[in-house]
Amino acid sequence: MELLKKWLGHPEDIYNLLRFKMGGYRAVMPRIDPVSRTGCDDGAGGGVARVEGMRFAISVCRAVRGAHAVCIFYLVLRALDTIEDDMTISLDVKVPMLHEFHSYLYQPEWKYMESKEKDRQVLEDFPTISMEFRNLSKVYQDVISDICHKMGVGMAEFLEKKVDSQHEWDKYCHYVAGLVGIGLSRLFSASELEDPIVGQDTELANSMGLFLQKTNIIRDYLEDQLEGREFWPREVWSRYAKKLSDLAKPENIEMAVQCLNELITNALHHVPDVLTYLSRLKNQSVFNFCAIPQVMAIATLAACYNNKQVFRGVVKIRKGQAVTLMMDATNIQAVKAIMYQYVEEIYQKIPSTDPSSNKTQQIIASIRAMSLPGSPMTSRHHYSPIYLSCAMLLAALSWQYLSTISKATEEYVQAGEN
């Protein structure tokens, strides 16, 4: 009954979810050949299937200008991230691997067979990835290698230390997400899909990544605590508790929520940069690819703000809501309207007694000034082909062994919620 009430309260979610399932997904998802999908089955012989799935994804990526480089960039970073995440690799082995990982791109035979991570196939079949990397134009190789090098060094730095100051929080998020935004932006410009300024303005590109990463860190407090990870900056949480884990105790819930609200306020400061970045994009493929995660993030922050549930379980946006955001965020005016909607939702929830209330109100005022609806939104029912985002998404989905388009739809929505 509660679920029914939730749906009835958001009829547009029902409509858009049905529209998405009945064909609207083609606007934001690739069309996957049923024959090719059989190579991605997660049953017996999964190793071969995974290799074929990756090769299929790479072959599709080759068909579109710039998409192949983005696809390889994704797979390279997936491999690097798998090394960082693997807790079975000792630090004396892992740290040098992270530092030298960029050099493995030029070593045809390098692979790593000892990983216990679920995504270990990217390491075991790394020769396939590195070969495709070496076949890219030098301008793409240089971007990917440079970002990979900087990210590996940054990951190694934070393996042996915790995030203390807000400056270090920004630094950590830069290494694991800001560099991704910078790398993608440089690839967009190198492919001539976007103007040179998109790749040159690293500050805006960095903010794109930081906004997404901070949102994930804020939302995932409880999950990270249960797995022994801490990413909230000590400088902030130490004003509210003696230990970060204390925020999950029922008797500390009021202070915990105040800490949460302060971090969300911090993350909101990236929104003006996000809007400026998106306003510069001229290619529909690139715009959709960049905008969808950003609107998912602002919706997630609105759901988390002043919400005790962050310390008790999982806070996610509704699937119908995620689909609505995916289908709406196709132009800058639509994105501005979405941002305006969710910061207004946050504003309405600001407690007068919250220590960060003034700062929250100030940043919302700045976002309002940039987001005020000034012109009619482009029709929500018209979509240009988004080949670039589809190609990269196809790589990700194929790697996760999806076997049906309905499953692909579910995974894409789930990815948006995360």
Short mmCIF file of C-alpha atoms in Angstrom, two decimals:
data_model
loop_
_atom_site.label_atom_id
_atom_site.label_comp_id
_atom_site.label_asym_id
_atom_site.label_seq_id
_atom_site.Cartn_x
_atom_site.Cartn_y
_atom_site.Cartn_z
CA MET A 1 0.00 0.00 0.00
CA GLU A 2 2.84 2.40 0.85
CA LEU A 3 4.48 1.66 -2.48
CA LEU A 4 1.18 2.33 -4.27
CA LYS A 5 0.83 5.66 -2.46
CA LYS A 6 4.36 6.61 -3.50
CA TRP A 7 3.61 5.88 -7.17
CA LEU A 8 0.22 7.60 -7.12
CA GLY A 9 1.94 10.67 -5.72
CA HIS A 10 4.16 10.86 -8.79
CA PRO A 11 2.04 9.96 -11.85
CA GLU A 12 4.61 11.48 -14.21
CA ASP A 13 7.06 8.80 -13.03
CA ILE A 14 4.64 6.05 -14.05
CA TYR A 15 4.11 7.65 -17.47
CA ASN A 16 7.82 8.17 -18.16
CA LEU A 17 8.82 4.73 -16.91
CA LEU A 18 6.27 3.13 -19.23
CA ARG A 19 7.40 5.37 -22.09
CA PHE A 20 11.02 4.44 -21.37
CA LYS A 21 10.28 0.71 -21.33
CA MET A 22 8.22 0.95 -24.54
CA GLY A 23 10.97 2.54 -26.58
CA GLY A 24 12.02 5.81 -24.98
CA TYR A 25 15.21 4.13 -23.76
CA ARG A 26 16.52 4.31 -27.33
CA ALA A 27 17.12 8.02 -26.75
CA VAL A 28 19.62 7.34 -23.98
CA MET A 29 20.66 3.72 -24.54
CA PRO A 30 22.27 1.77 -27.38
CA ARG A 31 20.40 -0.78 -29.47
CA ILE A 32 22.06 -4.13 -28.75
CA ASP A 33 21.97 -6.89 -31.35
CA PRO A 34 20.36 -9.97 -29.70
CA VAL A 35 22.89 -12.27 -31.36
CA SER A 36 25.81 -10.24 -30.05
CA ARG A 37 24.28 -10.12 -26.58
CA THR A 38 24.50 -13.86 -26.24
CA GLY A 39 28.24 -13.43 -25.80
CA CYS A 40 27.55 -11.57 -22.56
CA ASP A 41 25.75 -14.36 -20.74
CA ASP A 42 26.77 -14.77 -17.12
CA GLY A 43 26.52 -18.53 -17.07
CA ALA A 44 29.02 -21.30 -17.68
CA GLY A 45 32.04 -20.25 -19.64
CA GLY A 46 31.62 -16.70 -18.38
CA GLY A 47 35.30 -15.88 -18.93
CA VAL A 48 35.03 -16.32 -22.70
CA ALA A 49 31.69 -14.54 -22.73
CA ARG A 50 33.15 -11.55 -20.90
CA VAL A 51 36.07 -11.30 -23.33
CA GLU A 52 33.73 -11.47 -26.31
CA GLY A 53 31.42 -8.92 -24.71
CA MET A 54 34.31 -6.52 -24.28
CA ARG A 55 35.53 -7.06 -27.85
CA PHE A 56 32.01 -6.49 -29.15
CA ALA A 57 31.73 -3.26 -27.19
CA ILE A 58 35.09 -2.08 -28.54
CA SER A 59 34.09 -2.91 -32.11
CA VAL A 60 30.93 -0.81 -31.75
CA CYS A 61 32.91 2.06 -30.26
CA ARG A 62 35.17 2.14 -33.33
CA ALA A 63 32.22 3.15 -35.49
CA VAL A 64 31.83 6.63 -34.06
CA ARG A 65 34.32 9.50 -34.05
CA GLY A 66 35.70 9.99 -30.54
CA ALA A 67 33.63 7.20 -29.03
CA HIS A 68 36.37 4.58 -29.34
CA ALA A 69 38.77 6.73 -27.30
CA VAL A 70 36.12 7.26 -24.61
CA CYS A 71 35.42 3.52 -24.53
CA ILE A 72 39.11 2.66 -24.07
CA PHE A 73 39.47 5.44 -21.48
CA TYR A 74 36.64 3.84 -19.51
CA LEU A 75 38.16 0.35 -19.64
CA VAL A 76 41.64 1.58 -18.69
CA LEU A 77 40.28 3.43 -15.66
CA ARG A 78 38.11 0.43 -14.76
CA ALA A 79 41.30 -1.66 -14.64
CA LEU A 80 43.13 0.94 -12.55
CA ASP A 81 40.21 1.21 -10.15
CA THR A 82 40.06 -2.57 -9.81
CA ILE A 83 43.64 -2.60 -8.54
CA GLU A 84 42.89 0.16 -6.04
CA ASP A 85 39.76 -1.63 -4.76
CA ASP A 86 41.38 -5.06 -4.37
CA MET A 87 42.09 -5.41 -0.67
CA THR A 88 43.89 -8.74 -1.23
CA ILE A 89 46.82 -6.96 -2.90
CA SER A 90 49.40 -5.92 -0.31
CA LEU A 91 50.43 -2.26 -0.23
CA ASP A 92 54.04 -3.05 -1.14
CA VAL A 93 52.71 -4.53 -4.39
CA LYS A 94 49.75 -2.22 -4.96
CA VAL A 95 51.51 1.14 -4.56
CA PRO A 96 54.15 0.48 -7.28
CA MET A 97 51.43 -0.92 -9.55
CA LEU A 98 49.38 2.24 -9.21
CA HIS A 99 52.41 4.43 -9.86
CA GLU A 100 53.43 2.47 -12.93
CA PHE A 101 50.05 1.54 -14.31
CA HIS A 102 50.19 4.11 -17.13
CA SER A 103 53.34 2.42 -18.44
CA TYR A 104 51.50 -0.91 -18.77
CA LEU A 105 49.52 0.66 -21.61
CA TYR A 106 52.66 0.37 -23.74
CA GLN A 107 53.54 -3.19 -22.64
CA PRO A 108 51.70 -5.59 -25.00
CA GLU A 109 51.97 -8.62 -22.71
CA TRP A 110 51.22 -7.04 -19.33
CA LYS A 111 48.29 -8.45 -17.39
CA TYR A 112 47.49 -9.24 -13.78
CA MET A 113 46.07 -12.64 -12.88
CA GLU A 114 46.01 -12.49 -9.07
CA SER A 115 43.08 -10.14 -8.48
CA LYS A 116 40.07 -11.36 -6.51
CA GLU A 117 37.81 -8.44 -7.49
CA LYS A 118 34.59 -9.04 -9.46
CA ASP A 119 35.93 -6.90 -12.34
CA ARG A 120 39.25 -8.77 -12.50
CA GLN A 121 38.63 -9.64 -16.15
CA VAL A 122 39.78 -6.17 -17.19
CA LEU A 123 43.15 -6.99 -15.63
CA GLU A 124 43.34 -10.55 -16.93
CA ASP A 125 42.51 -9.40 -20.48
CA PHE A 126 44.41 -6.14 -20.29
CA PRO A 127 46.46 -6.97 -23.42
CA THR A 128 43.24 -6.58 -25.45
CA ILE A 129 42.62 -3.16 -23.92
CA SER A 130 46.21 -1.96 -24.23
CA MET A 131 46.35 -3.05 -27.87
CA GLU A 132 43.28 -0.97 -28.64
CA PHE A 133 44.84 1.92 -26.72
CA ARG A 134 48.00 1.78 -28.83
CA ASN A 135 45.88 1.82 -31.99
CA LEU A 136 44.35 5.17 -31.00
CA SER A 137 45.59 8.44 -32.45
CA LYS A 138 48.48 9.87 -30.46
CA VAL A 139 46.39 12.81 -29.26
CA TYR A 140 44.00 10.38 -27.54
CA GLN A 141 46.82 8.21 -26.20
CA ASP A 142 48.48 11.22 -24.61
CA VAL A 143 45.30 12.25 -22.79
CA ILE A 144 44.52 8.77 -21.48
CA SER A 145 48.09 8.04 -20.41
CA ASP A 146 48.45 11.39 -18.65
CA ILE A 147 45.19 11.05 -16.72
CA CYS A 148 45.98 7.43 -15.86
CA HIS A 149 49.39 8.45 -14.49
CA LYS A 150 48.00 11.28 -12.34
CA MET A 151 45.15 9.14 -11.06
CA GLY A 152 47.41 6.24 -10.13
CA VAL A 153 49.72 8.51 -8.15
CA GLY A 154 46.76 10.12 -6.39
CA MET A 155 45.17 6.79 -5.53
CA ALA A 156 48.44 5.58 -4.04
CA GLU A 157 48.72 8.74 -1.94
CA PHE A 158 45.37 8.14 -0.26
CA LEU A 159 45.88 4.42 0.32
CA GLU A 160 47.86 5.13 3.46
CA LYS A 161 46.12 8.24 4.78
CA LYS A 162 42.60 9.35 5.62
CA VAL A 163 40.81 12.42 4.33
CA ASP A 164 41.34 15.05 7.03
CA SER A 165 40.76 18.58 5.75
CA GLN A 166 38.18 19.84 3.28
CA HIS A 167 41.12 20.66 1.01
CA GLU A 168 42.16 17.00 1.12
CA TRP A 169 38.55 15.99 0.42
CA ASP A 170 38.67 18.08 -2.74
CA LYS A 171 42.07 16.60 -3.56
CA TYR A 172 40.90 13.01 -3.14
CA CYS A 173 37.78 13.65 -5.22
CA HIS A 174 39.98 15.28 -7.86
CA TYR A 175 42.14 12.18 -8.14
CA VAL A 176 39.29 9.69 -8.43
CA ALA A 177 36.66 11.76 -10.30
CA GLY A 178 37.84 15.24 -11.22
CA LEU A 179 40.56 13.77 -13.41
CA VAL A 180 37.92 11.71 -15.20
CA GLY A 181 36.02 14.90 -16.00
CA ILE A 182 39.22 16.57 -17.21
CA GLY A 183 40.18 13.56 -19.32
CA LEU A 184 36.77 13.25 -20.94
CA SER A 185 36.70 16.98 -21.66
CA ARG A 186 40.09 16.78 -23.36
CA LEU A 187 38.87 13.83 -25.44
CA PHE A 188 35.72 15.72 -26.44
CA SER A 189 37.84 18.62 -27.68
CA ALA A 190 40.45 16.40 -29.32
CA SER A 191 37.71 14.70 -31.31
CA GLU A 192 36.45 18.15 -32.39
CA LEU A 193 33.01 17.28 -31.04
CA GLU A 194 33.45 20.27 -28.76
CA ASP A 195 35.39 23.54 -28.88
CA PRO A 196 38.95 23.64 -27.48
CA ILE A 197 37.83 25.63 -24.41
CA VAL A 198 35.93 22.60 -23.10
CA GLY A 199 39.15 20.63 -22.76
CA GLN A 200 41.24 23.61 -21.68
CA ASP A 201 39.09 24.79 -18.78
CA THR A 202 40.18 22.15 -16.29
CA GLU A 203 38.60 23.93 -13.33
CA LEU A 204 35.08 23.49 -14.69
CA ALA A 205 35.77 19.92 -15.81
CA ASN A 206 37.14 19.13 -12.35
CA SER A 207 33.97 20.49 -10.72
CA MET A 208 31.88 18.15 -12.88
CA GLY A 209 33.68 15.19 -11.34
CA LEU A 210 33.77 16.57 -7.79
CA PHE A 211 30.03 17.16 -7.72
CA LEU A 212 29.34 13.53 -8.65
CA GLN A 213 31.97 12.07 -6.32
CA LYS A 214 30.93 14.13 -3.30
CA THR A 215 27.32 13.13 -3.86
CA ASN A 216 28.31 9.46 -3.86
CA ILE A 217 30.45 9.87 -0.73
CA ILE A 218 27.69 11.70 1.14
CA ARG A 219 24.99 9.21 0.19
CA ASP A 220 27.15 6.13 0.86
CA TYR A 221 28.05 6.97 4.48
CA LEU A 222 26.53 3.84 6.00
CA GLU A 223 27.71 1.44 3.29
CA ASP A 224 31.27 2.75 3.59
CA GLN A 225 31.14 2.46 7.38
CA LEU A 226 30.03 -1.16 7.17
CA GLU A 227 32.93 -1.91 4.81
CA GLY A 228 35.51 -0.06 6.87
CA ARG A 229 35.95 2.91 4.53
CA GLU A 230 35.93 6.57 5.56
CA PHE A 231 35.71 9.40 3.04
CA TRP A 232 33.92 12.15 4.98
CA PRO A 233 36.48 14.85 5.86
CA ARG A 234 37.56 14.82 9.51
CA GLU A 235 37.63 18.63 9.58
CA VAL A 236 33.84 18.60 9.22
CA TRP A 237 32.64 15.50 11.06
CA SER A 238 34.93 16.08 14.08
CA ARG A 239 32.77 19.11 14.96
CA TYR A 240 29.82 16.78 15.40
CA ALA A 241 31.25 13.53 16.81
CA LYS A 242 34.38 11.99 18.34
CA LYS A 243 34.46 9.25 15.72
CA LEU A 244 32.88 9.18 12.27
CA SER A 245 31.13 5.92 13.15
CA ASP A 246 29.41 7.67 16.08
CA LEU A 247 27.16 9.52 13.64
CA ALA A 248 25.28 6.26 13.03
CA LYS A 249 24.29 5.95 16.69
CA PRO A 250 20.63 6.84 17.36
CA GLU A 251 21.52 9.17 20.21
CA ASN A 252 23.69 11.25 17.83
CA ILE A 253 21.18 11.57 14.99
CA GLU A 254 20.60 15.33 15.38
CA MET A 255 24.32 16.12 15.15
CA ALA A 256 24.70 13.58 12.34
CA VAL A 257 22.07 15.33 10.22
CA GLN A 258 23.74 18.70 10.82
CA CYS A 259 27.04 17.24 9.61
CA LEU A 260 25.26 15.79 6.58
CA ASN A 261 23.72 19.15 5.74
CA GLU A 262 27.10 20.88 5.93
CA LEU A 263 28.64 18.43 3.47
CA ILE A 264 25.70 18.75 1.09
CA THR A 265 26.12 22.53 1.24
CA ASN A 266 29.78 22.06 0.33
CA ALA A 267 28.84 19.90 -2.67
CA LEU A 268 26.27 22.42 -3.90
CA HIS A 269 29.06 24.95 -4.46
CA HIS A 270 30.03 22.99 -7.58
CA VAL A 271 26.64 23.47 -9.26
CA PRO A 272 27.40 26.90 -10.79
CA ASP A 273 30.50 25.41 -12.45
CA VAL A 274 28.41 22.47 -13.67
CA LEU A 275 25.89 24.79 -15.31
CA THR A 276 28.64 26.88 -16.92
CA TYR A 277 30.32 23.74 -18.26
CA LEU A 278 27.10 22.32 -19.71
CA SER A 279 26.19 25.65 -21.29
CA ARG A 280 29.35 25.45 -23.42
CA LEU A 281 28.55 22.07 -24.94
CA LYS A 282 27.22 22.09 -28.51
CA ASN A 283 27.18 18.38 -29.40
CA GLN A 284 23.96 16.62 -28.38
CA SER A 285 25.77 13.35 -27.73
CA VAL A 286 28.22 14.96 -25.35
CA PHE A 287 25.55 17.06 -23.67
CA ASN A 288 23.33 14.10 -22.78
CA PHE A 289 26.32 12.07 -21.66
CA CYS A 290 27.45 14.84 -19.29
CA ALA A 291 24.10 16.20 -18.12
CA ILE A 292 22.33 13.01 -17.05
CA PRO A 293 24.71 12.13 -14.16
CA GLN A 294 24.62 15.74 -12.93
CA VAL A 295 20.82 15.91 -12.66
CA MET A 296 20.83 12.51 -10.98
CA ALA A 297 23.29 13.93 -8.45
CA ILE A 298 21.24 17.03 -7.58
CA ALA A 299 18.15 14.85 -7.15
CA THR A 300 20.12 12.53 -4.86
CA LEU A 301 21.36 15.44 -2.74
CA ALA A 302 17.81 16.76 -2.42
CA ALA A 303 16.71 13.31 -1.21
CA CYS A 304 19.59 13.14 1.30
CA TYR A 305 19.34 16.68 2.69
CA ASN A 306 18.23 16.76 6.33
CA ASN A 307 17.35 13.07 6.01
CA LYS A 308 18.05 10.78 8.98
CA GLN A 309 17.72 7.77 6.70
CA VAL A 310 21.25 8.38 5.36
CA PHE A 311 22.49 7.00 8.71
CA ARG A 312 20.02 4.14 8.85
CA GLY A 313 19.91 2.66 5.35
CA VAL A 314 20.05 3.47 1.67
CA VAL A 315 18.66 6.70 0.22
CA LYS A 316 17.90 6.48 -3.50
CA ILE A 317 15.80 8.40 -5.96
CA ARG A 318 12.82 6.54 -7.40
CA LYS A 319 13.37 4.59 -10.62
CA GLY A 320 10.58 6.47 -12.33
CA GLN A 321 12.17 9.70 -11.16
CA ALA A 322 15.52 8.61 -12.59
CA VAL A 323 13.91 7.81 -15.95
CA THR A 324 12.15 11.19 -15.99
CA LEU A 325 15.48 12.94 -15.38
CA MET A 326 17.19 10.93 -18.12
CA MET A 327 14.53 11.79 -20.65
CA ASP A 328 14.27 15.46 -19.70
CA ALA A 329 17.91 16.50 -19.43
CA THR A 330 18.50 17.03 -23.16
CA ASN A 331 19.19 20.78 -23.28
CA ILE A 332 20.61 23.47 -21.02
CA GLN A 333 17.27 25.13 -20.26
CA ALA A 334 15.83 21.79 -19.15
CA VAL A 335 18.85 21.14 -16.93
CA LYS A 336 18.58 24.61 -15.39
CA ALA A 337 14.92 23.95 -14.63
CA ILE A 338 15.79 20.64 -13.01
CA MET A 339 18.53 22.22 -10.89
CA TYR A 340 16.13 24.99 -9.86
CA GLN A 341 13.49 22.45 -8.88
CA TYR A 342 15.78 20.46 -6.61
CA VAL A 343 17.56 23.35 -4.91
CA GLU A 344 14.10 24.73 -4.13
CA GLU A 345 13.28 21.36 -2.59
CA ILE A 346 16.39 21.62 -0.44
CA TYR A 347 15.59 25.22 0.48
CA GLN A 348 12.17 24.22 1.78
CA LYS A 349 13.82 21.68 4.11
CA ILE A 350 16.49 23.95 5.66
CA PRO A 351 16.01 23.91 9.46
CA SER A 352 16.23 27.36 11.01
CA THR A 353 18.45 25.91 13.74
CA ASP A 354 20.90 24.25 11.34
CA PRO A 355 24.45 25.63 11.79
CA SER A 356 24.95 25.68 8.00
CA SER A 357 21.58 27.22 7.17
CA ASN A 358 22.96 30.63 6.13
CA LYS A 359 25.61 29.08 3.87
CA THR A 360 23.03 26.74 2.36
CA GLN A 361 20.69 29.62 1.62
CA GLN A 362 23.53 31.64 0.06
CA ILE A 363 24.64 28.94 -2.38
CA ILE A 364 21.03 28.21 -3.29
CA ALA A 365 20.56 31.90 -4.08
CA SER A 366 23.55 31.72 -6.44
CA ILE A 367 22.19 28.61 -8.15
CA ARG A 368 18.75 30.21 -8.45
CA ALA A 369 20.28 33.22 -10.22
CA MET A 370 21.80 30.91 -12.84
CA SER A 371 18.83 28.55 -13.10
CA LEU A 372 15.82 30.85 -13.30
CA PRO A 373 13.72 29.72 -16.25
CA GLY A 374 14.30 32.32 -18.95
CA SER A 375 13.03 30.66 -22.08
CA PRO A 376 10.76 27.73 -22.97
CA MET A 377 12.39 24.35 -22.72
CA THR A 378 13.03 22.42 -25.86
CA SER A 379 10.43 19.72 -26.45
CA ARG A 380 10.94 16.78 -24.14
CA HIS A 381 9.91 14.38 -26.87
CA HIS A 382 12.65 15.14 -29.39
CA TYR A 383 16.00 13.43 -29.08
CA SER A 384 19.04 13.61 -31.30
CA PRO A 385 21.14 10.44 -31.67
CA ILE A 386 23.57 10.28 -28.76
CA TYR A 387 26.13 7.97 -30.23
CA LEU A 388 28.99 8.96 -27.97
CA SER A 389 27.21 8.30 -24.70
CA CYS A 390 25.68 5.13 -26.10
CA ALA A 391 29.07 3.78 -27.11
CA MET A 392 30.60 4.33 -23.71
CA LEU A 393 27.52 3.02 -21.96
CA LEU A 394 27.58 -0.04 -24.19
CA ALA A 395 31.10 -0.78 -23.03
CA ALA A 396 30.01 -0.59 -19.42
CA LEU A 397 26.86 -2.62 -19.91
CA SER A 398 28.54 -5.28 -22.02
CA TRP A 399 31.18 -5.65 -19.36
CA GLN A 400 28.47 -6.38 -16.83
CA TYR A 401 27.23 -9.25 -18.99
CA LEU A 402 23.73 -7.95 -19.67
CA SER A 403 21.65 -10.43 -21.63
CA THR A 404 18.38 -8.60 -22.35
CA ILE A 405 17.37 -5.05 -23.16
CA SER A 406 15.05 -4.98 -20.17
CA LYS A 407 17.96 -5.91 -17.94
CA ALA A 408 20.04 -3.22 -19.62
CA THR A 409 17.30 -0.70 -18.90
CA GLU A 410 17.22 -1.73 -15.24
CA GLU A 411 21.00 -1.47 -14.89
CA TYR A 412 21.12 1.94 -16.57
CA VAL A 413 18.46 3.32 -14.22
CA GLN A 414 20.28 1.76 -11.27
CA ALA A 415 23.52 3.40 -12.42
CA GLY A 416 21.72 6.74 -12.57
CA GLU A 417 20.49 6.31 -9.00
CA ASN A 418 24.02 5.60 -7.83
#
